[in-house]
Amino acid sequence: MPKPLFSPGRLLLANTLFTFSFATTVNPTSSFAQTTAPTFSATATRPENNAVLAPWAGSYGGVPAFDKIEVAQFKPALEAAMAENLKEIQAIASNSQASTFENTIAALERAGKTLDQVRTVYGVWTGTMSSPEVQLVEREMAPKMAAFSDQITQNEPLFRRIEAVYNSPDKKKLTPEQQRLAFVYYNNFVRAGAKLDAKAKMRLSAINQELAGLFTRFSQNVLADETDSVLVLKAPADLGGLPTSLREDAANAATARKLSAAGVITNTRSSIDPFLTYSDQRKLREKAWRMFVNRGDNGGAHDNNALITQILQLRAERAKLLGYATHAHLRLDNTMAKTPEKAMALMEEVWTPAVARVKEEVADMQALAKKEGATFKIEPWDYRYYAEKVRKERYDLDQNEVKQYLQLDKMREGMFWVAGELFNFTFSPVTNVPVYHPDVKVWEVKDKTSGKPVGLWYFDPYARTGKRSGAWMNAYRKQERIDGKPVTTIVSNNSNFVKGKDSVPTLISWTDATTLFHEFGHALHGLSSNVTYPTLSGTSVVRDYVEFPSQVLENWLSTPQVLQRFAVHYQTGKPIPQALVDRIEKAATFNQGFETTEFLASALIDMKLHLAGDQKIDPDKFERETLAQLGMPSEIVMRHRTPQFSHVFSSDGYSAGYYSYLWSVVIAADAYGAFTEAGGPYDKAVGKRLTQQIFSVGNTVDPAEAYRSFRGRDPKTEALMRERGFPVKDAKASKTTDKKAPGKKKG
């Protein structure tokens, strides 16, 4: 899942309405009932010797000076860059000449370069180096940044100029990309409240600033629970059932925290999930599970429930101000799905067979547990443990056996090889680029045939204190050629693998390897970009489309070409045996009830929370009662429980939009069918179409039209249902898109 850096200098044109950055938003000083909003002052002067403000210099078109950054530089740099950008905006808005694409839209594209770079560096620190000092800056700056954004989108003279270009009869003389850009600017300004009256604009800005604070408090609360809570394994017996690699990881975590213990399980998914899968200590499994699922829900200073209530009410009020029934309707109006009802229909279509499959999976686990002498009912902390036992019994497949062949470095090499075959890229390590942490490595990307530079790829693979959990992609710089000067992109992938000793290869699970390919798909989406204007570049597409390129790339992990060359045993160097690969393929649909249901539970709660309008919601109660109404199996918990649902409550990014992962999976499954129907996963003709019509076009083309160009038709759900082993319904009723409603939006 990417978390694109929002750039105020790009005027909210990332199509992610009201998103400021993944977690760069904070506790406001304004009250919940505020009806007036402060404005950001444009009087800040540019400080000298500030590395955050320094233009990116050096090779590769310039790179961030990560090695010179100091936390104390962020606030003055942000204030100076915003002030500079406001002056640029004012010059465009006050231009006495008639509005044209060049002096308005293109001028806006050229503005904010300094702020883009400042926000990029700031976003890296808040996402991966979030010390208490960084968090203090966040809490102070978020309301100012929200006010700054609103000053641009609510600038009436500026909007009138944008509107004039959009409505001009001369627009048809523009190139298709320029016409698309004019539409995107106009649409985003309208959705940001440009047409509201002065009083409504004032209230909208107050809401945005209030939300900015609540988002950051939410995010910092989750990070605090992840950082402060660990499961200490006191005695060797507490490591029972854990394979050697996990024992070593736990011991290393204890050493890193300077604890005298047999091991430590940290409160992140990359540590918790393997423990729940292999630990034979049921009471400890329950402790680990409760520690993880109760993040943000423990009462006290880091509890998120009251924040969620306020966020939901503010979003509902904002939606009404903007003329929408609910926040869900506001968010989906600018997507492929277009309406909450259409997204709900897809989720409900998959929910029923997924839950039915869960019942079968639980029955199998319960039977195995009983055979082993257990007298208890399967609980959520038992699911992964007994699922793994059933997998091993039924398919003779031990995930830990598979893990011995999945070395992180080798999987990375496999991704590079796939990128060479599908996208004609080469990756070469570079050491002359500053990094913000010793774990971060950098590669130069070039076209394999011409040797032409494509960009840089930064990789930050390991978990550490102050780094938010999960995996994501960022674009530090977008590809563009607005003035005929090609600007190459800089992208990064970020993960949270548990780092072992330097001399020992990091082994990852099959699920982790899949996630690695997924996030690399986002990076390739950015690296493949071939557009003129930065606002339309790379991953700047609609939310329920942006996950499609990443989802589709997951398919190449299991291809024989990757497994035979790169899935090699970490000790012997021998490739993974074909017999083991066959067992992996045979078990491909195993546990899909669990995987699908835990995701859909989160997606459905997200949508229903935002369809509830201005109801004052008790999050825990709403979650509990709604899941009961849905028939949620008691043996499963949501993948992201509401109090820790950062996708939805640390920004507006995926709010009423978590469904988009399923939407994108449908498209990805259907798209991969184009390869299987042709010459296979490395079919050159299909690969060329995928690059030219999907990965390279960014947001220059409506996504529904782009997909039809690639596939020749709209996507269908049948491929997903088959992929997960679910019953396939009548094909005529199984489509995700409508030719009459192409839609648009961001991810």
XYZ file of C-alpha atoms in Angstrom:
747
model
C 0.000 0.000 0.000
C 1.505 3.348 -0.979
C 1.288 6.414 1.150
C 2.008 9.132 -1.406
C 3.499 12.304 -0.048
C 0.917 15.032 -0.393
C 2.369 18.154 -1.893
C 0.647 21.451 -1.067
C 2.661 22.933 -3.930
C 0.659 20.638 -6.173
C -2.587 22.035 -4.781
C -4.244 18.852 -3.574
C -3.974 17.484 -7.068
C -2.849 14.070 -5.966
C -6.590 13.337 -6.070
C -6.517 12.408 -2.390
C -8.890 14.970 -1.007
C -7.697 16.532 2.245
C -4.700 14.212 2.645
C -1.620 15.996 3.890
C 0.879 13.133 4.170
C 0.708 9.732 5.766
C 0.854 10.969 9.367
C 1.998 14.538 9.242
C -1.013 15.941 11.032
C -1.510 16.924 14.635
C -3.287 18.005 17.778
C -4.992 21.331 17.073
C -5.339 24.188 19.481
C -8.821 24.955 18.151
C -11.950 23.585 19.791
C -14.272 21.027 18.230
C -16.958 23.665 17.776
C -14.634 26.181 16.116
C -16.331 28.302 13.469
C -13.416 30.553 12.544
C -10.075 29.467 11.179
C -6.654 31.088 11.333
C -4.727 31.539 8.132
C -1.129 30.694 7.484
C 1.158 33.712 7.461
C 3.220 34.176 4.317
C 5.780 36.369 6.074
C 8.251 33.676 7.117
C 11.781 34.385 5.976
C 14.082 31.808 4.464
C 16.595 30.674 7.118
C 20.219 30.275 6.158
C 22.149 27.000 6.361
C 19.012 24.883 6.588
C 19.655 21.489 4.978
C 15.938 20.763 4.627
C 15.530 23.848 2.422
C 18.696 23.296 0.412
C 18.035 22.457 -3.271
C 18.660 18.805 -4.014
C 22.126 18.597 -5.510
C 24.532 16.006 -6.836
C 24.103 13.213 -9.328
C 20.860 11.663 -10.601
C 19.187 15.034 -11.038
C 19.795 15.904 -7.385
C 19.005 13.919 -4.247
C 17.844 14.750 -0.701
C 20.661 15.640 1.680
C 19.423 13.128 4.227
C 22.784 13.031 6.013
C 22.633 16.728 6.912
C 19.070 16.908 8.243
C 18.379 18.033 11.818
C 14.941 17.874 13.427
C 15.200 21.499 14.518
C 15.305 22.498 10.828
C 11.849 21.159 9.956
C 9.615 23.900 11.365
C 11.478 26.887 9.879
C 11.893 25.034 6.585
C 8.194 24.221 6.335
C 7.168 27.769 7.201
C 9.601 29.317 4.728
C 8.639 26.919 1.929
C 4.914 27.502 2.468
C 5.444 31.258 2.474
C 7.412 31.012 -0.766
C 4.701 28.879 -2.342
C 1.939 31.296 -1.318
C 3.807 34.116 -3.055
C 4.028 31.979 -6.189
C 0.305 31.259 -5.979
C -0.576 34.880 -5.444
C 1.422 35.866 -8.529
C -0.595 33.388 -10.615
C -3.921 34.440 -9.101
C -3.269 38.158 -9.618
C -2.026 37.885 -13.202
C -3.739 40.664 -15.179
C -3.667 38.686 -18.421
C -6.565 36.480 -19.446
C -6.413 32.962 -18.093
C -4.723 30.404 -20.306
C -3.515 26.897 -19.749
C 0.086 28.119 -19.797
C -0.208 31.075 -17.422
C -2.511 29.291 -14.966
C -2.484 25.480 -15.028
C 1.102 25.030 -16.228
C 2.228 27.842 -13.916
C 0.695 25.990 -10.974
C 2.560 22.869 -12.039
C 5.833 24.774 -11.859
C 5.086 26.287 -8.451
C 5.978 24.750 -5.109
C 9.192 22.975 -6.035
C 10.873 23.939 -2.774
C 7.871 22.899 -0.723
C 7.680 19.562 -2.546
C 11.219 18.782 -1.471
C 10.743 19.987 2.101
C 7.575 17.948 2.542
C 9.293 14.879 1.128
C 12.096 14.987 3.679
C 9.673 15.843 6.489
C 7.465 12.917 5.488
C 10.405 10.520 5.624
C 11.153 11.552 9.195
C 7.546 11.410 10.400
C 7.061 7.980 8.845
C 10.342 6.270 9.575
C 12.277 8.338 12.159
C 9.463 9.561 14.418
C 11.235 10.572 17.608
C 9.474 12.551 20.359
C 11.127 15.682 18.922
C 9.667 14.973 15.470
C 6.244 14.394 17.004
C 6.374 17.784 18.715
C 6.961 19.406 15.325
C 4.022 17.462 13.899
C 1.683 18.629 16.631
C 2.611 22.244 16.058
C 2.750 22.290 12.273
C -0.289 20.256 11.198
C -2.923 22.962 11.775
C -0.698 25.483 9.997
C -0.283 23.135 7.042
C -4.026 22.545 6.891
C -4.678 26.282 6.933
C -2.067 26.749 4.232
C -3.730 24.186 1.949
C -7.129 25.793 2.393
C -5.736 29.231 1.581
C -4.820 27.895 -1.844
C -7.951 25.898 -2.665
C -10.185 28.677 -1.309
C -8.395 31.438 -3.240
C -11.280 32.813 -5.303
C -9.257 34.656 -7.964
C -7.131 31.557 -8.470
C -10.174 29.318 -8.814
C -11.794 31.703 -11.280
C -8.706 31.424 -13.479
C -8.729 27.610 -13.260
C -12.463 27.570 -14.012
C -11.951 29.864 -16.990
C -9.409 27.488 -18.513
C -11.614 24.482 -17.807
C -14.677 26.090 -19.416
C -12.849 27.786 -22.276
C -13.882 26.797 -25.825
C -10.141 26.789 -26.566
C -9.704 23.798 -24.258
C -10.306 21.448 -27.169
C -7.119 22.812 -28.736
C -5.094 21.472 -25.827
C -3.447 18.065 -25.885
C -5.425 15.225 -24.252
C -3.030 15.305 -21.285
C -3.492 19.058 -20.860
C -7.281 18.669 -21.007
C -7.064 15.940 -18.371
C -4.906 18.172 -16.170
C -7.338 21.075 -16.453
C -10.159 18.751 -15.412
C -8.173 17.397 -12.446
C -7.391 20.901 -11.182
C -10.964 22.074 -11.549
C -12.475 18.945 -10.012
C -10.137 18.958 -7.025
C -10.719 22.612 -6.274
C -14.485 22.120 -6.373
C -14.208 19.082 -4.110
C -12.046 21.126 -1.747
C -14.787 23.755 -1.385
C -13.817 26.370 -3.958
C -17.487 27.100 -4.775
C -18.643 27.528 -1.164
C -19.598 30.893 0.272
C -17.267 32.700 2.658
C -18.895 31.401 5.846
C -18.881 27.799 4.647
C -15.267 28.113 3.544
C -14.314 29.386 6.974
C -15.993 26.441 8.664
C -14.487 23.993 6.168
C -11.010 25.269 6.939
C -11.656 24.981 10.672
C -12.767 21.378 10.168
C -9.697 20.550 8.121
C -7.409 21.962 10.784
C -9.244 20.125 13.540
C -8.984 16.887 11.589
C -5.288 17.490 10.996
C -4.709 17.434 14.741
C -6.906 14.420 15.360
C -5.194 12.421 12.608
C -1.772 12.931 14.111
C -2.902 12.196 17.644
C -4.444 8.965 16.339
C -1.267 7.978 14.505
C 1.009 8.831 17.386
C -1.181 6.877 19.813
C -0.913 3.748 17.673
C 2.835 4.214 17.339
C 3.130 4.608 21.122
C 1.282 1.329 21.756
C 3.437 -0.425 19.169
C 6.618 0.985 20.665
C 5.860 0.664 24.376
C 4.168 -2.742 24.501
C 6.126 -5.954 24.044
C 5.678 -9.582 25.064
C 8.667 -10.688 27.118
C 9.482 -14.390 26.801
C 11.144 -14.957 30.146
C 12.268 -18.582 29.939
C 13.414 -20.889 27.125
C 10.149 -22.811 27.494
C 8.302 -19.668 26.353
C 9.944 -20.151 22.947
C 8.273 -23.528 22.520
C 7.296 -24.330 18.935
C 9.194 -21.426 17.394
C 11.574 -22.308 14.555
C 15.234 -21.368 14.896
C 14.964 -18.170 12.862
C 12.133 -16.825 15.037
C 13.975 -17.767 18.220
C 16.959 -15.789 16.986
C 14.780 -12.834 16.038
C 13.193 -12.835 19.502
C 16.596 -13.048 21.184
C 17.905 -10.184 19.052
C 14.868 -8.076 19.968
C 15.547 -8.717 23.660
C 19.171 -7.692 23.224
C 18.171 -4.538 21.332
C 15.887 -3.555 24.224
C 18.553 -4.480 26.779
C 16.256 -6.994 28.468
C 17.513 -10.080 30.242
C 15.070 -12.566 28.741
C 14.881 -15.530 26.404
C 13.252 -13.306 23.817
C 10.925 -10.436 23.033
C 7.950 -10.288 20.649
C 7.439 -6.711 19.488
C 3.999 -5.262 18.854
C 4.113 -5.246 15.046
C 2.510 -7.592 12.550
C 5.872 -8.838 11.268
C 6.642 -10.112 14.770
C 3.172 -11.082 16.028
C 1.913 -13.134 13.068
C 4.842 -15.607 13.042
C 4.557 -16.013 16.827
C 0.823 -16.791 16.539
C 1.596 -19.266 13.762
C 4.239 -21.339 15.537
C 4.151 -20.815 19.321
C 2.815 -23.858 21.152
C 2.275 -21.779 24.293
C -1.444 -21.018 24.069
C -1.549 -18.553 26.964
C 1.324 -16.580 25.450
C -0.381 -16.632 22.047
C -3.433 -15.059 23.660
C -1.299 -12.383 25.345
C 0.438 -11.567 22.068
C -2.857 -11.457 20.188
C -4.541 -9.189 22.733
C -1.549 -6.868 22.833
C -1.721 -6.468 19.045
C -5.469 -6.189 18.458
C -5.955 -3.746 21.356
C -3.560 -1.102 20.080
C -5.283 2.250 20.539
C -7.985 0.598 22.658
C -6.474 0.313 26.115
C -7.895 3.395 27.805
C -5.622 6.111 29.084
C -3.616 8.647 27.161
C -3.205 6.559 23.995
C -6.814 5.427 23.567
C -8.218 6.405 20.159
C -11.959 5.876 20.597
C -12.871 9.473 21.470
C -10.716 10.725 18.590
C -12.538 8.449 16.144
C -15.909 9.788 17.288
C -14.759 13.342 16.625
C -13.175 12.466 13.277
C -16.384 10.833 12.059
C -18.557 13.777 13.080
C -16.221 16.291 11.468
C -16.086 14.277 8.257
C -19.873 14.071 8.184
C -20.188 17.821 8.673
C -17.629 18.503 5.960
C -19.433 16.221 3.511
C -22.693 18.097 4.051
C -20.943 21.424 3.570
C -19.700 20.124 0.224
C -23.149 18.895 -0.797
C -22.827 15.149 -0.162
C -25.062 12.899 1.931
C -22.156 11.327 3.792
C -18.374 11.221 3.817
C -18.607 7.912 1.951
C -20.526 9.572 -0.887
C -17.986 12.407 -0.991
C -15.053 10.024 -1.170
C -16.486 7.621 -3.740
C -17.831 10.273 -6.074
C -14.283 10.598 -7.370
C -13.467 6.891 -7.788
C -14.040 4.058 -10.239
C -16.779 2.653 -7.998
C -18.550 6.061 -8.023
C -21.008 5.173 -5.217
C -20.850 3.455 -1.815
C -23.653 1.172 -2.967
C -21.545 -0.221 -5.789
C -18.565 -0.815 -3.505
C -20.836 -2.456 -0.934
C -22.319 -4.728 -3.597
C -18.855 -6.051 -4.490
C -17.925 -6.610 -0.846
C -21.195 -8.371 -0.081
C -20.800 -10.587 -3.137
C -17.483 -11.854 -1.772
C -18.399 -11.786 1.949
C -20.872 -14.655 1.848
C -18.599 -17.268 0.229
C -15.670 -16.067 2.349
C -17.551 -16.597 5.612
C -18.777 -19.966 4.388
C -15.186 -20.953 3.724
C -14.166 -19.809 7.232
C -16.677 -22.233 8.732
C -15.082 -25.053 6.769
C -11.598 -23.970 7.842
C -12.598 -23.784 11.504
C -14.215 -27.226 11.357
C -10.981 -28.674 9.980
C -8.921 -26.980 12.692
C -11.303 -28.010 15.459
C -11.161 -31.616 14.306
C -7.363 -31.595 14.290
C -7.211 -29.963 17.724
C -9.588 -32.570 19.107
C -7.472 -35.359 17.607
C -4.493 -33.912 19.472
C -6.453 -33.972 22.730
C -7.476 -30.327 22.964
C -10.822 -29.641 24.651
C -11.125 -25.919 23.921
C -12.974 -24.084 21.159
C -10.786 -22.469 18.491
C -10.245 -18.798 19.389
C -8.695 -16.001 17.298
C -5.265 -16.559 18.904
C -5.491 -20.214 17.819
C -6.417 -19.628 14.169
C -2.978 -19.191 12.625
C -1.478 -21.945 14.787
C -4.003 -24.605 13.831
C -4.324 -23.386 10.244
C -0.614 -24.054 9.873
C -1.072 -27.541 11.343
C -3.919 -28.273 8.907
C -1.844 -26.959 6.013
C 0.995 -29.267 6.953
C -1.266 -32.285 7.410
C -3.316 -31.767 4.249
C -0.680 -30.515 1.843
C 2.533 -31.616 3.550
C 3.389 -27.936 3.438
C 5.242 -26.277 6.300
C 5.536 -22.511 5.918
C 8.745 -22.598 7.898
C 10.166 -25.035 5.344
C 9.254 -22.597 2.578
C 10.851 -19.746 4.515
C 14.281 -21.393 4.317
C 14.247 -20.606 0.588
C 13.045 -17.011 0.870
C 16.028 -14.800 1.619
C 15.185 -11.115 1.601
C 18.177 -10.187 -0.572
C 17.439 -12.963 -3.067
C 13.775 -11.979 -3.278
C 14.872 -8.425 -3.999
C 17.083 -9.732 -6.802
C 14.093 -11.671 -8.106
C 12.039 -8.490 -8.207
C 14.788 -6.758 -10.160
C 14.845 -9.633 -12.643
C 11.058 -9.446 -13.146
C 11.358 -5.688 -13.665
C 13.941 -6.389 -16.350
C 11.734 -8.899 -18.136
C 8.471 -6.929 -17.952
C 9.634 -3.304 -17.909
C 13.138 -3.527 -19.409
C 14.728 -2.017 -16.286
C 18.140 -2.661 -14.737
C 19.018 -1.952 -11.093
C 22.560 -1.079 -10.015
C 23.549 -0.345 -6.397
C 24.942 3.119 -5.685
C 26.846 4.308 -2.636
C 27.274 8.003 -3.449
C 23.769 8.927 -2.275
C 23.073 10.106 1.313
C 20.608 8.022 3.352
C 18.705 8.794 6.551
C 19.525 5.480 8.273
C 22.283 2.890 7.800
C 19.696 0.224 6.883
C 18.640 2.169 3.772
C 20.223 1.147 0.457
C 19.871 2.811 -2.948
C 19.835 1.540 -6.548
C 19.980 3.406 -9.845
C 17.367 2.302 -12.368
C 18.051 2.448 -16.113
C 16.450 1.282 -19.344
C 18.071 -2.060 -20.148
C 18.291 -1.388 -23.895
C 19.271 2.264 -24.123
C 20.986 2.734 -20.779
C 18.874 5.850 -20.279
C 18.396 6.823 -16.584
C 14.934 6.077 -15.218
C 15.330 7.016 -11.564
C 16.475 5.915 -8.114
C 14.999 3.244 -5.835
C 15.534 3.507 -2.061
C 14.886 0.415 0.090
C 14.288 0.657 3.855
C 13.475 -2.943 4.850
C 13.745 -3.268 8.641
C 11.584 -2.397 11.638
C 12.914 0.041 14.234
C 11.684 2.319 16.976
C 9.961 5.378 15.520
C 9.077 3.717 12.219
C 5.403 3.170 11.562
C 4.347 -0.418 10.997
C 3.387 -1.993 7.696
C 4.837 -1.661 4.221
C 4.492 1.185 1.748
C 5.898 3.057 -1.226
C 6.735 6.741 -1.495
C 7.633 8.977 -4.412
C 10.337 11.402 -3.314
C 10.274 13.053 -6.734
C 7.832 12.534 -9.609
C 8.771 11.957 -13.214
C 7.930 14.926 -15.461
C 9.065 16.882 -18.517
C 6.951 19.992 -18.227
C 9.467 22.291 -19.942
C 10.990 19.710 -22.211
C 13.542 18.905 -19.518
C 13.159 15.279 -18.423
C 13.035 14.883 -14.632
C 13.582 11.337 -13.434
C 11.689 9.948 -10.484
C 12.912 8.884 -7.056
C 10.843 6.213 -5.288
C 11.204 4.181 -2.129
C 9.896 0.940 -0.690
C 9.594 0.560 3.068
C 9.005 -2.606 5.100
C 9.212 -3.791 8.697
C 11.080 -7.082 8.556
C 12.758 -8.208 11.748
C 16.472 -7.642 11.339
C 18.762 -10.458 12.393
C 22.520 -10.552 12.801
C 24.468 -8.936 9.984
C 26.108 -12.193 8.916
C 22.845 -14.165 8.710
C 20.422 -13.821 5.758
C 17.031 -12.374 6.658
C 14.430 -15.056 5.963
C 10.880 -13.977 5.179
C 7.586 -15.794 4.904
C 5.658 -16.420 1.702
C 3.197 -13.734 2.809
C 6.061 -11.296 3.389
C 7.514 -12.097 -0.028
C 4.113 -11.422 -1.594
C 3.934 -8.068 0.204
C 7.446 -7.275 -1.017
C 6.377 -7.831 -4.637
C 3.176 -5.860 -3.997
C 4.984 -2.750 -2.793
C 7.551 -3.101 -5.559
C 4.612 -2.982 -7.971
C 3.842 0.506 -6.671
C 7.486 1.456 -7.177
C 7.410 0.160 -10.756
C 4.235 2.158 -11.338
C 6.196 5.283 -10.385
C 9.352 4.284 -12.256
C 7.405 3.494 -15.452
C 5.733 6.894 -15.569
C 6.048 8.644 -18.922
C 4.007 11.850 -18.703
C 4.557 15.580 -19.043
C 2.986 17.044 -15.905
C 3.919 16.014 -12.337
C 0.359 16.130 -11.013
C -0.581 13.302 -13.391
C 2.594 11.303 -12.858
C 3.124 7.767 -11.580
C 0.785 6.594 -8.840
C -1.363 9.760 -8.932
C -4.433 7.786 -9.937
C -7.759 7.069 -8.269
C -7.724 5.256 -4.921
C -9.501 2.108 -6.078
C -7.177 1.833 -9.101
C -3.803 2.608 -7.529
C -3.609 -0.803 -5.854
C -4.145 -2.596 -9.180
C -0.558 -2.339 -10.520
C 0.807 -3.506 -7.178
C -1.682 -6.351 -6.824
C -1.021 -7.652 -10.307
C 2.746 -7.799 -9.748
C 2.247 -10.252 -6.861
C 1.533 -12.928 -9.461
C 5.149 -13.041 -10.651
C 6.507 -14.248 -7.289
C 5.206 -17.768 -7.885
C 6.389 -18.069 -11.489
C 8.933 -20.889 -12.026
C 11.429 -18.426 -13.489
C 11.579 -16.529 -10.178
C 11.417 -19.499 -7.838
C 14.049 -21.598 -9.605
C 16.572 -18.761 -9.789
C 15.995 -16.806 -6.601
C 14.216 -19.058 -4.088
C 17.389 -20.828 -2.968
C 18.117 -22.394 0.408
C 19.929 -19.989 2.700
C 22.462 -22.663 3.732
C 22.910 -24.968 0.741
C 22.178 -22.517 -2.077
C 20.043 -25.144 -3.786
C 16.836 -23.950 -5.520
C 13.500 -24.717 -3.974
C 12.490 -28.287 -4.937
C 9.800 -28.613 -7.569
C 7.903 -30.941 -5.249
C 7.697 -28.128 -2.676
C 6.596 -25.650 -5.353
C 3.888 -28.100 -6.406
C 2.670 -28.294 -2.819
C 2.608 -24.489 -2.619
C 0.487 -24.324 -5.778
C -1.804 -27.069 -4.551
C -2.391 -25.139 -1.330
C -2.887 -21.808 -3.118
C -6.522 -21.431 -2.071
C -5.937 -22.733 1.449
C -7.021 -20.353 4.242
C -8.563 -17.901 1.778
C -11.669 -17.749 3.955
C -9.596 -16.276 6.755
C -7.574 -13.936 4.526
C -10.641 -12.579 2.747
C -12.910 -12.298 5.784
C -10.449 -10.455 8.018
C -9.888 -7.917 5.222
C -13.567 -7.529 4.319
C -14.551 -7.047 7.953
C -12.295 -3.985 8.080
C -13.520 -2.709 4.715
C -17.183 -3.110 5.636
C -16.756 -1.419 9.029
C -14.932 1.447 7.320
C -17.739 1.942 4.825
C -20.560 1.572 7.349
C -18.930 4.005 9.781
C -18.839 6.635 7.059
C -22.340 5.889 5.798
C -23.687 6.544 9.305
C -23.598 10.278 8.694
C -23.557 12.579 11.708
C -24.480 9.935 14.282
C -22.347 10.197 17.407
C -20.670 6.810 17.278
C -19.098 4.777 20.050
C -16.438 3.005 17.931
C -16.085 -0.124 20.058
C -19.847 -0.600 20.291
C -20.385 0.106 16.592
C -17.662 -2.354 15.624
C -19.012 -5.063 17.919
C -22.667 -4.694 16.888
C -21.985 -4.303 13.161
C -19.786 -7.395 13.044
C -22.503 -9.343 14.825
C -25.050 -8.196 12.232
C -22.698 -9.236 9.436
C -22.263 -12.687 10.948
C -18.536 -12.263 11.617
C -17.056 -15.604 12.692
C -16.001 -15.462 16.340
C -12.703 -17.107 15.505
C -11.512 -14.109 13.451
C -10.894 -10.467 14.225
C -10.769 -7.591 11.739
C -7.397 -7.209 10.056
C -7.370 -3.623 11.332
C -9.611 -3.008 14.332
C -11.134 0.464 14.430
C -8.925 1.984 17.198
C -5.753 1.164 15.212
C -7.129 1.554 11.670
C -4.429 3.949 10.472
C -5.457 3.603 6.817
C -8.704 5.331 7.759
C -7.987 7.537 10.778
C -4.384 8.769 10.460
C -5.402 10.697 7.340
C -8.304 10.847 4.906
C -6.314 8.631 2.539
C -8.267 5.367 2.680
C -11.316 6.617 4.608
C -14.428 5.019 3.090
C -11.885 3.557 0.703
C -10.380 0.457 2.271
C -12.654 -1.523 -0.062
C -10.346 -0.395 -2.860
C -7.915 -3.217 -2.148
C -10.623 -5.735 -3.077
C -11.675 -3.650 -6.075
C -8.077 -3.585 -7.255
C -7.605 -7.303 -6.617
C -10.535 -7.983 -8.934
C -8.923 -5.884 -11.655
C -5.503 -7.455 -11.030
C -6.816 -11.015 -11.205
C -8.641 -10.196 -14.422
C -5.549 -8.485 -15.871
C -3.248 -11.417 -15.116
C -5.694 -13.511 -17.100
C -4.509 -11.634 -20.186
C -1.078 -13.215 -19.654
C -2.352 -16.719 -18.937
C -4.619 -16.552 -21.995
C -1.627 -15.569 -24.135
C 1.914 -16.911 -23.902
C 2.266 -16.926 -20.123
C 3.427 -14.439 -17.471
C 6.355 -13.193 -19.544
C 4.479 -12.791 -22.823
C 6.176 -9.826 -24.487
C 3.135 -8.469 -26.300
C 0.917 -8.458 -23.198
C 3.751 -7.070 -21.100
C 4.212 -4.216 -23.546
C 0.483 -3.399 -23.358
C 0.635 -3.485 -19.559
C 3.514 -1.020 -19.555
C 2.184 1.328 -22.223
C -1.499 1.385 -21.248
C -1.381 0.941 -17.454
C 1.979 1.561 -15.772
C 3.295 4.460 -17.850
C 0.227 6.677 -18.301
C -0.328 7.835 -14.730
C -3.527 9.857 -14.489
C -3.370 11.177 -18.064
C -6.145 8.756 -19.034
C -9.353 7.872 -17.224
C -8.527 4.559 -15.477
C -11.573 2.712 -16.752
C -10.659 3.686 -20.302
C -7.030 2.729 -19.710
C -8.053 -0.714 -18.522
C -10.330 -1.261 -21.494
C -7.446 -0.342 -23.785
C -5.323 -2.996 -22.114
C -7.899 -5.775 -21.737
C -10.429 -4.977 -24.438
C -13.289 -4.980 -21.932
C -14.208 -4.153 -18.335
C -12.839 -6.389 -15.557
C -14.931 -9.232 -14.175
C -14.991 -10.815 -10.732
C -14.762 -14.413 -11.942
C -10.957 -14.427 -11.957
C -10.837 -13.353 -8.303
C -13.411 -15.934 -7.222
C -11.504 -18.703 -8.975
C -8.198 -17.456 -7.598
C -9.559 -17.770 -4.051
C -11.409 -20.993 -4.646
C -14.870 -19.461 -4.200
C -17.961 -20.349 -6.267
C -18.283 -18.352 -9.489
C -21.624 -16.675 -10.166
C -23.244 -15.818 -13.464
C -20.624 -13.937 -15.479
C -23.198 -11.452 -16.770
C -23.645 -10.018 -13.282
C -19.973 -10.056 -12.303
C -18.400 -6.792 -13.369
C -16.732 -4.114 -11.279
C -17.012 -1.219 -13.691
C -19.638 0.378 -15.854
C -18.796 1.741 -19.281
C -21.161 4.632 -18.648
C -19.474 5.595 -15.372
C -15.703 5.525 -15.723
C -14.984 7.586 -12.612
C -11.642 8.776 -11.261
C -9.687 9.064 -7.988
C -6.402 8.477 -6.133
C -4.304 6.046 -4.128
